[in-house]
Short mmCIF file of C-alpha atoms in Angstrom, two decimals:
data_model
loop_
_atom_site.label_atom_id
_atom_site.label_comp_id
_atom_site.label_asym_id
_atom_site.label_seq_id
_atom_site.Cartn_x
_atom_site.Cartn_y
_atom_site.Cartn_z
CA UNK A 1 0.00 0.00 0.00
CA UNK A 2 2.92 2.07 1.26
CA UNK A 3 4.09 2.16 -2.60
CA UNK A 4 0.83 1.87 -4.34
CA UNK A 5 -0.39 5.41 -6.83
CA UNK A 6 -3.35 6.59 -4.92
CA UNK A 7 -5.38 6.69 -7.93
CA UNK A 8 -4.42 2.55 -8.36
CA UNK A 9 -5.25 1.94 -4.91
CA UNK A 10 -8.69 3.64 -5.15
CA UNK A 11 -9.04 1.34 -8.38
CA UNK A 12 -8.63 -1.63 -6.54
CA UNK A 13 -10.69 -0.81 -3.46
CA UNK A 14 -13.86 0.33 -6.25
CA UNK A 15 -13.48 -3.20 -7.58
CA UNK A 16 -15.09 -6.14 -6.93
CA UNK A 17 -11.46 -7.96 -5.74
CA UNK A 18 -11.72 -8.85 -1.66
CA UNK A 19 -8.82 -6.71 -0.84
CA UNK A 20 -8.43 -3.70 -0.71
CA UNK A 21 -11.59 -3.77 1.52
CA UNK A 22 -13.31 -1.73 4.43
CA UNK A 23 -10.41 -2.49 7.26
CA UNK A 24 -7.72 -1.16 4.46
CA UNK A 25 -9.70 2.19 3.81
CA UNK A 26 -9.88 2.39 7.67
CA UNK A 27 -6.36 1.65 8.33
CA UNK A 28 -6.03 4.96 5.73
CA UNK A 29 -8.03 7.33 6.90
CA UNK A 30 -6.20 6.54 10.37
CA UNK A 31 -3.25 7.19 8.56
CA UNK A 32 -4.51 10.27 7.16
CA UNK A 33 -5.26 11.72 10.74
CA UNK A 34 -2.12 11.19 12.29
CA UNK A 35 -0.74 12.57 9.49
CA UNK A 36 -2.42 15.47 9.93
CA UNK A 37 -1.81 16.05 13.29
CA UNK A 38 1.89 15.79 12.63
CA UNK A 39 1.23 18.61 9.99
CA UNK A 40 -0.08 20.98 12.36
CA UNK A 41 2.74 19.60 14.89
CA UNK A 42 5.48 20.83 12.31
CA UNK A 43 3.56 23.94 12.25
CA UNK A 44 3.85 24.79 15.29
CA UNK A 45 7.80 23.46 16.78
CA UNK A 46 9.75 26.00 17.03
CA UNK A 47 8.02 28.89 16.64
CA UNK A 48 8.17 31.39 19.38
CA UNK A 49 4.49 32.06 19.89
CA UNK A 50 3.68 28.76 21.18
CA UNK A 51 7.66 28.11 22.80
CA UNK A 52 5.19 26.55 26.15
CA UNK A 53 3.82 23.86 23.97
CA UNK A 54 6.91 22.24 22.37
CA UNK A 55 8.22 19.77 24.17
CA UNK A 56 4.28 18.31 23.90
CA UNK A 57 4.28 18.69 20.48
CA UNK A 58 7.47 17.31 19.39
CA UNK A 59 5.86 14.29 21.78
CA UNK A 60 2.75 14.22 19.85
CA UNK A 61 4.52 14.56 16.58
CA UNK A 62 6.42 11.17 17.30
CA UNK A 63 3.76 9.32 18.40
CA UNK A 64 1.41 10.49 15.12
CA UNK A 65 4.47 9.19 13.18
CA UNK A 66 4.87 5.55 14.56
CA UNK A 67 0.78 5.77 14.86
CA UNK A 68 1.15 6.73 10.78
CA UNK A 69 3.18 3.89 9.57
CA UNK A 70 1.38 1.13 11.94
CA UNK A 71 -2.05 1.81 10.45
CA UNK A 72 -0.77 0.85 6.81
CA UNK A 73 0.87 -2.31 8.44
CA UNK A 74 -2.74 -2.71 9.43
CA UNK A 75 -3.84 -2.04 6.32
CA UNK A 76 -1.72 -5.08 5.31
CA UNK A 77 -2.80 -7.56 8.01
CA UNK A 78 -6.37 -7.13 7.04
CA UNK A 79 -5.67 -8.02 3.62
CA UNK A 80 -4.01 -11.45 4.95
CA UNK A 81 -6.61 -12.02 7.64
CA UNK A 82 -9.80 -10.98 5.37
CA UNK A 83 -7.99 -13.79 2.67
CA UNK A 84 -8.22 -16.45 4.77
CA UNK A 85 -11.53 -15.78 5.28
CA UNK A 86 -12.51 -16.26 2.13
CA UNK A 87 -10.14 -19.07 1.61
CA UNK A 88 -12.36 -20.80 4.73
CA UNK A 89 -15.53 -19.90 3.06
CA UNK A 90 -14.46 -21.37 -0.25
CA UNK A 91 -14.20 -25.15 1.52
CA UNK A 92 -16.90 -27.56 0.36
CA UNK A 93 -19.54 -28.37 2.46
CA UNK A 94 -20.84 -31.81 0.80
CA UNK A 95 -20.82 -33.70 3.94
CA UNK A 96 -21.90 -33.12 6.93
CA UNK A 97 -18.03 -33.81 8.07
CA UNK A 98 -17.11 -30.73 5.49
CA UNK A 99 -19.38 -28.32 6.92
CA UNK A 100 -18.32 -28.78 10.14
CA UNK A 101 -14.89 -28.94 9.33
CA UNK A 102 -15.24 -25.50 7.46
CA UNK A 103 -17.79 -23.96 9.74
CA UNK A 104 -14.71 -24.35 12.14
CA UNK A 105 -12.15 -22.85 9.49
CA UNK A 106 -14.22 -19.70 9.50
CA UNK A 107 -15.38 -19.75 13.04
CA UNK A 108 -11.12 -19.12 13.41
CA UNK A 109 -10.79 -16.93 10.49
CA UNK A 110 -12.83 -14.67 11.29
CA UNK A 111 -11.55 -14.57 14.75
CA UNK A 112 -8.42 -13.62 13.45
CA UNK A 113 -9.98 -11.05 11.08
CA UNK A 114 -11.83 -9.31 13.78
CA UNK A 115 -8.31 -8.42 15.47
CA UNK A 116 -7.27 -6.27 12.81
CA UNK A 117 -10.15 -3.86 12.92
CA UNK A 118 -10.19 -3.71 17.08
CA UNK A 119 -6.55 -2.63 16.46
CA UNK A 120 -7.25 -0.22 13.74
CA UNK A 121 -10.01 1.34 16.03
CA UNK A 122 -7.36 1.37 19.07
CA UNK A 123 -4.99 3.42 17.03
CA UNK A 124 -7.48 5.76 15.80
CA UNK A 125 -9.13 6.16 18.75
CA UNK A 126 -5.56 7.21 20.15
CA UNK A 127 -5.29 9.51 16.84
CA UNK A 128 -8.64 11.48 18.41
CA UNK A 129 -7.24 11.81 21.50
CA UNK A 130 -3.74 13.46 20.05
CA UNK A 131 -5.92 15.97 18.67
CA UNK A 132 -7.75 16.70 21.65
CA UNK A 133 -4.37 16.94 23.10
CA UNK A 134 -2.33 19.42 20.77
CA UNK A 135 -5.71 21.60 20.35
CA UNK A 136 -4.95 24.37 22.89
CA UNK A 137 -1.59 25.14 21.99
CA UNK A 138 -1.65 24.17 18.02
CA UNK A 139 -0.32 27.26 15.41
CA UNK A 140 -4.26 28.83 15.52
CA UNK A 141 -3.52 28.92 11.63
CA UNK A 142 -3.65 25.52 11.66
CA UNK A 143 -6.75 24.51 13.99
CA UNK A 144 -8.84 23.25 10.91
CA UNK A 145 -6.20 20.78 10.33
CA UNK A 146 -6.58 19.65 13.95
CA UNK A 147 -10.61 19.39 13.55
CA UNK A 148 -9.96 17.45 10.12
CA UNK A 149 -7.32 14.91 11.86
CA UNK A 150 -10.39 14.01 14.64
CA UNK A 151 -12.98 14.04 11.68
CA UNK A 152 -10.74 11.54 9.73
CA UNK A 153 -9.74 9.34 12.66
CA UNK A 154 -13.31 9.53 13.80
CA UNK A 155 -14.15 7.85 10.25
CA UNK A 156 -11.43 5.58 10.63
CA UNK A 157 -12.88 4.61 14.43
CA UNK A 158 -16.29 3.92 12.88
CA UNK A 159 -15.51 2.23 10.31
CA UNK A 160 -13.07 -0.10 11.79
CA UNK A 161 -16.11 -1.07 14.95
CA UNK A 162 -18.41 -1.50 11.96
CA UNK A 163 -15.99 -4.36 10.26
CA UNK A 164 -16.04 -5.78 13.90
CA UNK A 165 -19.60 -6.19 13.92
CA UNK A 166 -20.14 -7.24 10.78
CA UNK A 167 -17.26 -10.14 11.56
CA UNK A 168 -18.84 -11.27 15.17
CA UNK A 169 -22.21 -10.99 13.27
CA UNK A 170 -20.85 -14.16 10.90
CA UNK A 171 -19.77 -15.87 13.79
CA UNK A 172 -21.03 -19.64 12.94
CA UNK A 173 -20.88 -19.95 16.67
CA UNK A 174 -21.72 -16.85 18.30
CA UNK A 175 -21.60 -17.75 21.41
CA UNK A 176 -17.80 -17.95 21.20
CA UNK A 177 -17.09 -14.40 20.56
CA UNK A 178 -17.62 -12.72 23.79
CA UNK A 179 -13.65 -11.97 24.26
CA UNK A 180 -14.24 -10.47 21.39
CA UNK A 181 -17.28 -8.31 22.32
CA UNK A 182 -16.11 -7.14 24.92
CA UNK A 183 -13.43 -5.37 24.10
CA UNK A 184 -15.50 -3.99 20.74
CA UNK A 185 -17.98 -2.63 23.67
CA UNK A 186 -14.50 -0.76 25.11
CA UNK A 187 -13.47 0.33 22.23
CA UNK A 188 -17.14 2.07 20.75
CA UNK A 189 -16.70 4.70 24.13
CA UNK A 190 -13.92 5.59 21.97
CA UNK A 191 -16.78 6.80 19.15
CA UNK A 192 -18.57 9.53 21.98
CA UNK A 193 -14.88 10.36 23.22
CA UNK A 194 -14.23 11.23 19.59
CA UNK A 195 -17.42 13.42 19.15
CA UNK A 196 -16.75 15.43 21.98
CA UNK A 197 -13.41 16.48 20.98
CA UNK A 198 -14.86 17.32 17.12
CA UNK A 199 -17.15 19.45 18.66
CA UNK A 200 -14.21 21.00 21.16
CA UNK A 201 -12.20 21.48 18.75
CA UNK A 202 -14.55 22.75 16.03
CA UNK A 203 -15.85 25.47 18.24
CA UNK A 204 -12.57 26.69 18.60
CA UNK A 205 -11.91 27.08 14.83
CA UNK A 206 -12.76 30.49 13.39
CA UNK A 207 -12.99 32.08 17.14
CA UNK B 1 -2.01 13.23 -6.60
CA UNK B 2 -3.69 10.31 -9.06
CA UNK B 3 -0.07 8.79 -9.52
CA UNK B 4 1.46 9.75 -6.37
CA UNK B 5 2.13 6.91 -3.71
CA UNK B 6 0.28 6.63 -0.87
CA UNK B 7 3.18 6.33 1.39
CA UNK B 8 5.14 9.57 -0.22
CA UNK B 9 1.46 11.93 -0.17
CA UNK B 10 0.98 10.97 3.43
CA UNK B 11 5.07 12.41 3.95
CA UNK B 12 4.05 15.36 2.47
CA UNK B 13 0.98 16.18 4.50
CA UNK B 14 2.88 15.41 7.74
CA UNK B 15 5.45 18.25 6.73
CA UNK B 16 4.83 21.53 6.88
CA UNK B 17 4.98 22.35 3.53
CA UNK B 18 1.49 24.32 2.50
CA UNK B 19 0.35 21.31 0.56
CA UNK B 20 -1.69 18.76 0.52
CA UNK B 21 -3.57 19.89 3.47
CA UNK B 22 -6.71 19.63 4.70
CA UNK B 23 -8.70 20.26 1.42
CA UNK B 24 -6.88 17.72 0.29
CA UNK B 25 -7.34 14.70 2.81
CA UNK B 26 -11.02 16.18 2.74
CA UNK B 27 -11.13 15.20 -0.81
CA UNK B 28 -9.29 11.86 -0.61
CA UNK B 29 -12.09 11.05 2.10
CA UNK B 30 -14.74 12.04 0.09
CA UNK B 31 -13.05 9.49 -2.82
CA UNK B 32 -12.15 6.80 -0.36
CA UNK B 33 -16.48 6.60 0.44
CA UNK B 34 -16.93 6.98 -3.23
CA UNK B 35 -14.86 4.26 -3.76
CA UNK B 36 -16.44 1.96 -1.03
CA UNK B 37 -19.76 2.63 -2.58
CA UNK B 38 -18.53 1.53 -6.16
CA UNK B 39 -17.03 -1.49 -4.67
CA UNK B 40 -20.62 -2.40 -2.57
CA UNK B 41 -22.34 -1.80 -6.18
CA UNK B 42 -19.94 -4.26 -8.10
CA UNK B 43 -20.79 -6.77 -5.24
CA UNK B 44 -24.26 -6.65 -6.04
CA UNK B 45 -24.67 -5.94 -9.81
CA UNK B 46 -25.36 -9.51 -11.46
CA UNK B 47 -26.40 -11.61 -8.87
CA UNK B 48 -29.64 -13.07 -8.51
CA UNK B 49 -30.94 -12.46 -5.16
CA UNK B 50 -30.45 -8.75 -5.88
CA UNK B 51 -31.92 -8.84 -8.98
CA UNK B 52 -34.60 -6.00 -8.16
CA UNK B 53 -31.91 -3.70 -7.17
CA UNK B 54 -29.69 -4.22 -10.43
CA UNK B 55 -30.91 -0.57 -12.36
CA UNK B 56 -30.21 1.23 -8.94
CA UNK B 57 -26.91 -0.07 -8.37
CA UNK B 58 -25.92 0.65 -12.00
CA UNK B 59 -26.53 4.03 -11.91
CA UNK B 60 -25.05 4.50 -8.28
CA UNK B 61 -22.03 2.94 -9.82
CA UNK B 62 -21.64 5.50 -12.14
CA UNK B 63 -22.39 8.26 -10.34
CA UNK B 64 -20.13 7.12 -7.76
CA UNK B 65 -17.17 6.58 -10.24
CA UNK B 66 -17.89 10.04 -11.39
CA UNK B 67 -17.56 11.35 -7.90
CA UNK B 68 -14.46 9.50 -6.92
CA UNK B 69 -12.93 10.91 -10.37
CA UNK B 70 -13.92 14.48 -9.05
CA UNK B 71 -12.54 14.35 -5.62
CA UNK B 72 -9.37 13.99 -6.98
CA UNK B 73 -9.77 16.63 -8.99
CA UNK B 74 -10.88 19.12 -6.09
CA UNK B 75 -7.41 18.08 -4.48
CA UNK B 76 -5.51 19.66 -7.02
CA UNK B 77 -7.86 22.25 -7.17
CA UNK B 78 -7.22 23.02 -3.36
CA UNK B 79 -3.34 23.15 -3.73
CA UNK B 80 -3.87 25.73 -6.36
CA UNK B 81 -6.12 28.11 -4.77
CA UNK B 82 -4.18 27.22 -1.29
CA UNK B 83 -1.07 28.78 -3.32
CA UNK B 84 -2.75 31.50 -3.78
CA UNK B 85 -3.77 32.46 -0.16
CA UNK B 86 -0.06 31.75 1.00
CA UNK B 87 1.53 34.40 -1.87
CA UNK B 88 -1.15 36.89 -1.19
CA UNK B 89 0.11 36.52 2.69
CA UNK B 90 3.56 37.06 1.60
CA UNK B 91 2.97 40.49 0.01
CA UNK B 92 4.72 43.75 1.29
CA UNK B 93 2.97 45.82 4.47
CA UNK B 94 5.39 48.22 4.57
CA UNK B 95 3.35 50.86 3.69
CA UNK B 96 -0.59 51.66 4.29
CA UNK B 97 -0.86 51.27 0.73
CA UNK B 98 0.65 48.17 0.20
CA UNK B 99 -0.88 46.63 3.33
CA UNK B 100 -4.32 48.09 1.91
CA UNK B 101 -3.45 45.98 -1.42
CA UNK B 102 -2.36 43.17 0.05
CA UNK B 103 -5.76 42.87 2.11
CA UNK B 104 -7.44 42.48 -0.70
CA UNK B 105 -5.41 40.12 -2.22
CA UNK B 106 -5.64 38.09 1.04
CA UNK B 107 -9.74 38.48 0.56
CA UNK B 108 -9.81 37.48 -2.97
CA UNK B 109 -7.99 34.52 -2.91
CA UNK B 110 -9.48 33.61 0.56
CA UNK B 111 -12.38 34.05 -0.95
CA UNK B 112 -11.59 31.62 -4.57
CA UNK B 113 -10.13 28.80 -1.62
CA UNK B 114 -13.51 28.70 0.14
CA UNK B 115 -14.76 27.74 -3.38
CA UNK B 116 -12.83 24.01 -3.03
CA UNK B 117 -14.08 23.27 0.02
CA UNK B 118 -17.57 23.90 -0.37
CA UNK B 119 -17.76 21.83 -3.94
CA UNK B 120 -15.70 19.04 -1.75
CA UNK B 121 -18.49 18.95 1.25
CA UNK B 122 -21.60 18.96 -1.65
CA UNK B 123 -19.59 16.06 -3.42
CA UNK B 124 -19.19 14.46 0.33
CA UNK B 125 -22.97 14.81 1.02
CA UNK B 126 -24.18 13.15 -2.16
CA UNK B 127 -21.65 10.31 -1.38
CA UNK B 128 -23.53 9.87 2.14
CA UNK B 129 -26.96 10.18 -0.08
CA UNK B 130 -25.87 7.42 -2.29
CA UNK B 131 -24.68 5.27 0.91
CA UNK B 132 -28.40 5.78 1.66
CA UNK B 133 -29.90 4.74 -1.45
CA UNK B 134 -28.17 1.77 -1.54
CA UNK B 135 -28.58 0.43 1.58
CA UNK B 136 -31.65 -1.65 1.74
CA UNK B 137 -30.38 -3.07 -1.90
CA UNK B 138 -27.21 -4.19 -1.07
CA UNK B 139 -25.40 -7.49 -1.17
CA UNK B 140 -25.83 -7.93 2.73
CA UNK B 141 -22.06 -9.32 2.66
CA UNK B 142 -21.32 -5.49 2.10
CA UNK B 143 -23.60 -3.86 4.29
CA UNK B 144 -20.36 -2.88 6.45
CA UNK B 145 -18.90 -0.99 3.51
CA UNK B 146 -21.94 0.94 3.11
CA UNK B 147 -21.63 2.13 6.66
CA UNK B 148 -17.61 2.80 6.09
CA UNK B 149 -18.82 4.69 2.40
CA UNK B 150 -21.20 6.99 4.46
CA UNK B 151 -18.48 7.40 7.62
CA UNK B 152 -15.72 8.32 4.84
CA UNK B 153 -17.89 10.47 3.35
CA UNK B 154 -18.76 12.08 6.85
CA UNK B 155 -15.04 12.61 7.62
CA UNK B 156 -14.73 14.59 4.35
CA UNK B 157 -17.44 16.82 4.99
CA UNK B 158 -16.88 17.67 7.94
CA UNK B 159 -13.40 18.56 6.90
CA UNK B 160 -14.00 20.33 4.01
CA UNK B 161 -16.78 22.47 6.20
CA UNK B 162 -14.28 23.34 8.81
CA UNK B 163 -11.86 24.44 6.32
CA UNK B 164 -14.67 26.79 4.82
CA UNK B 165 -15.44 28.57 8.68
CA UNK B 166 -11.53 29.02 8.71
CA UNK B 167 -11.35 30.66 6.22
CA UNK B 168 -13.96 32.62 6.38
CA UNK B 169 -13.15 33.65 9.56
CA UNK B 170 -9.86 34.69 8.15
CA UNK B 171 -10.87 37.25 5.95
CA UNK B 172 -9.65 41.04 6.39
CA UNK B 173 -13.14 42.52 5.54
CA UNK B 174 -15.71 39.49 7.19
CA UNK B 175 -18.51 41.78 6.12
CA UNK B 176 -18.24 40.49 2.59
CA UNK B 177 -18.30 37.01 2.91
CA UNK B 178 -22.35 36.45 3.24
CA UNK B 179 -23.30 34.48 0.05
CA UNK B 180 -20.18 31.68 0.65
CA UNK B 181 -21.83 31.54 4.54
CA UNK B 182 -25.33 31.05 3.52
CA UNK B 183 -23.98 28.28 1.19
CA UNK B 184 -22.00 27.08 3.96
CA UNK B 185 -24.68 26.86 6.06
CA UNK B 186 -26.81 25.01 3.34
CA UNK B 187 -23.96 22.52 2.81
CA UNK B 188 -23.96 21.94 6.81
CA UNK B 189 -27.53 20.60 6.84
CA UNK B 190 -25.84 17.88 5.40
CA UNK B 191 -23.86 16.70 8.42
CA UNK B 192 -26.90 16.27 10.05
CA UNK B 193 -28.01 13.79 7.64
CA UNK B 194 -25.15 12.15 6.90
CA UNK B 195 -25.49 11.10 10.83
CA UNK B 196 -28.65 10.08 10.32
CA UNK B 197 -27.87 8.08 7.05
CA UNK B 198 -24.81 6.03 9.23
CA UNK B 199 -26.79 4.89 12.32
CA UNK B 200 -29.69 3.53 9.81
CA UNK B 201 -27.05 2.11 7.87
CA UNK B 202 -24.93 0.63 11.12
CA UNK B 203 -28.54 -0.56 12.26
CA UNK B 204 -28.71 -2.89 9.71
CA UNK B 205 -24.93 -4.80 9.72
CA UNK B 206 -24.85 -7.64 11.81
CA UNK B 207 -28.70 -8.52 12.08
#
């Protein structure tokens, strides 16, 4: 993905073809909101105006960094983890012994695919809360930026808890997901956290 | 942007440099739903059990192809009338006259960069409103992508709003601004909707 032409990319995830997918266009726009808060981070070390906030934004400009390049690994895993998915799914199912057997196949893949997404909406969640962070003391010239990093890892949040639910959802055995649920329940406080700090931020732009 | 790598377009919105920036993420948002809607449509187009939804899906592929193509588009678009704030900024105050000239430079071009944005949120809104319309039609397999189409789409409006109060907070003579507020203010109806249009659509994944 890393080296892929946008427009290419975009191609692929308009097609038909199972990956890129929903988790990789999360894994993105997570990617595009730390990248923005590093933006507005750059715009604002080292310029005397805001001298009180540096140290927390060179801190904040790090973290949106490793944040950055872990959501495209992300973007990677779900490609792996959504194939063998649909490997599982492909299995025949003539016996009785077959659909068990690949009843069980997906049961695991999916398992597996519903990490990806709770890790995806960990990371963005942690992109919304870098904004809320750098918001008081961010270049005011850049605020919008701020606003739009929250708005995209907000997306990125949603859309991420979404592919979790969708997974548990095709659980052949439901009742074996509740690790699972759980910590989707955790992470969807992350959703109101992010709203808050939109609306924080938002009312801060153009003041 | 079209042939640019992901990896390299995400470097340069991290650094400082005046673009891409948040018109541009906005539009790459608005794209990524656009795309997420095409791919939902291919999914469904041609198979049997969604045979009373094939017309609607055709034409919400192309429309949404048509979109994505645009958003792109409005990226470039941004950079270029971004440019044009930043050199009117850099003009010569030295004198009443020049800083008199240079405010309305500042105005004008503040004024042809609120344009972008506010084509980027309509295009974001009609994504959300074709997330919407294909909803109830869609291959059920897919239903999560609708919901990450519309949540894109969200993210990009939003964005591309925020970017039109900054700057219209930012011109020297606010007084003149009215007809790009009023269609600021019709464009933000749409966020309203588009929440609406994402908690129908998350209602339905996963039962």
């Amino acid at each position: 993905m890393h080296d892929q032409a946008i427009g290419a990319w975009l191609d692929a995830l308009a097609s038909s073809a199972p990956a890129p997918g929903g988790g990789a266009a999360a894994a993105l726009s997570a990617a595009i909101g730390a990248a923005l808060i590093e933006m507005v981070c750059n715009l604002t070390i080292g310029r005397p105006r805001y001298a009180a906030h540096d140290a927390l934004m060179r801190e904040a400009l790090a973290r949106a960094t490793t944040l950055r390049h872990r959501a495209l690994a992300l973007a990677a895993a779900d490609a792996r983890a959504f194939g063998a998915v649909t490997d599982a799914y492909r299995l025949p199912r003539d016996t009785a012994e077959q659909a068990r057997a690949r009843a069980e196949r997906i049961q695991v893949a999916l398992i597996g695919a519903t990490e990806v997404p709770l890790q995806t909406a960990a990371l963005a969640g942690e992109v919304v809360q870098l904004a809320g962070r750098i918001a008081d003391g961010a270049n005011v010239n850049a605020l919008a930026d701020v606003a739009a990093a929250a708005a995209s890892a907000r997306a990125a949040l949603e859309t991420a808890l979404v592919n979790v639910e969708a997974n548990l959802a095709a659980l052949p055995d439901r009742s074996r997901g509740g690790e699972l649920r759980e910590r989707s329940t955790g992470v969807a406080t992350l959703v109101a956290e992010a709203e808050r700090t939109i609306r924080r931020i938002r009312g801060k732009v153009g003041t």
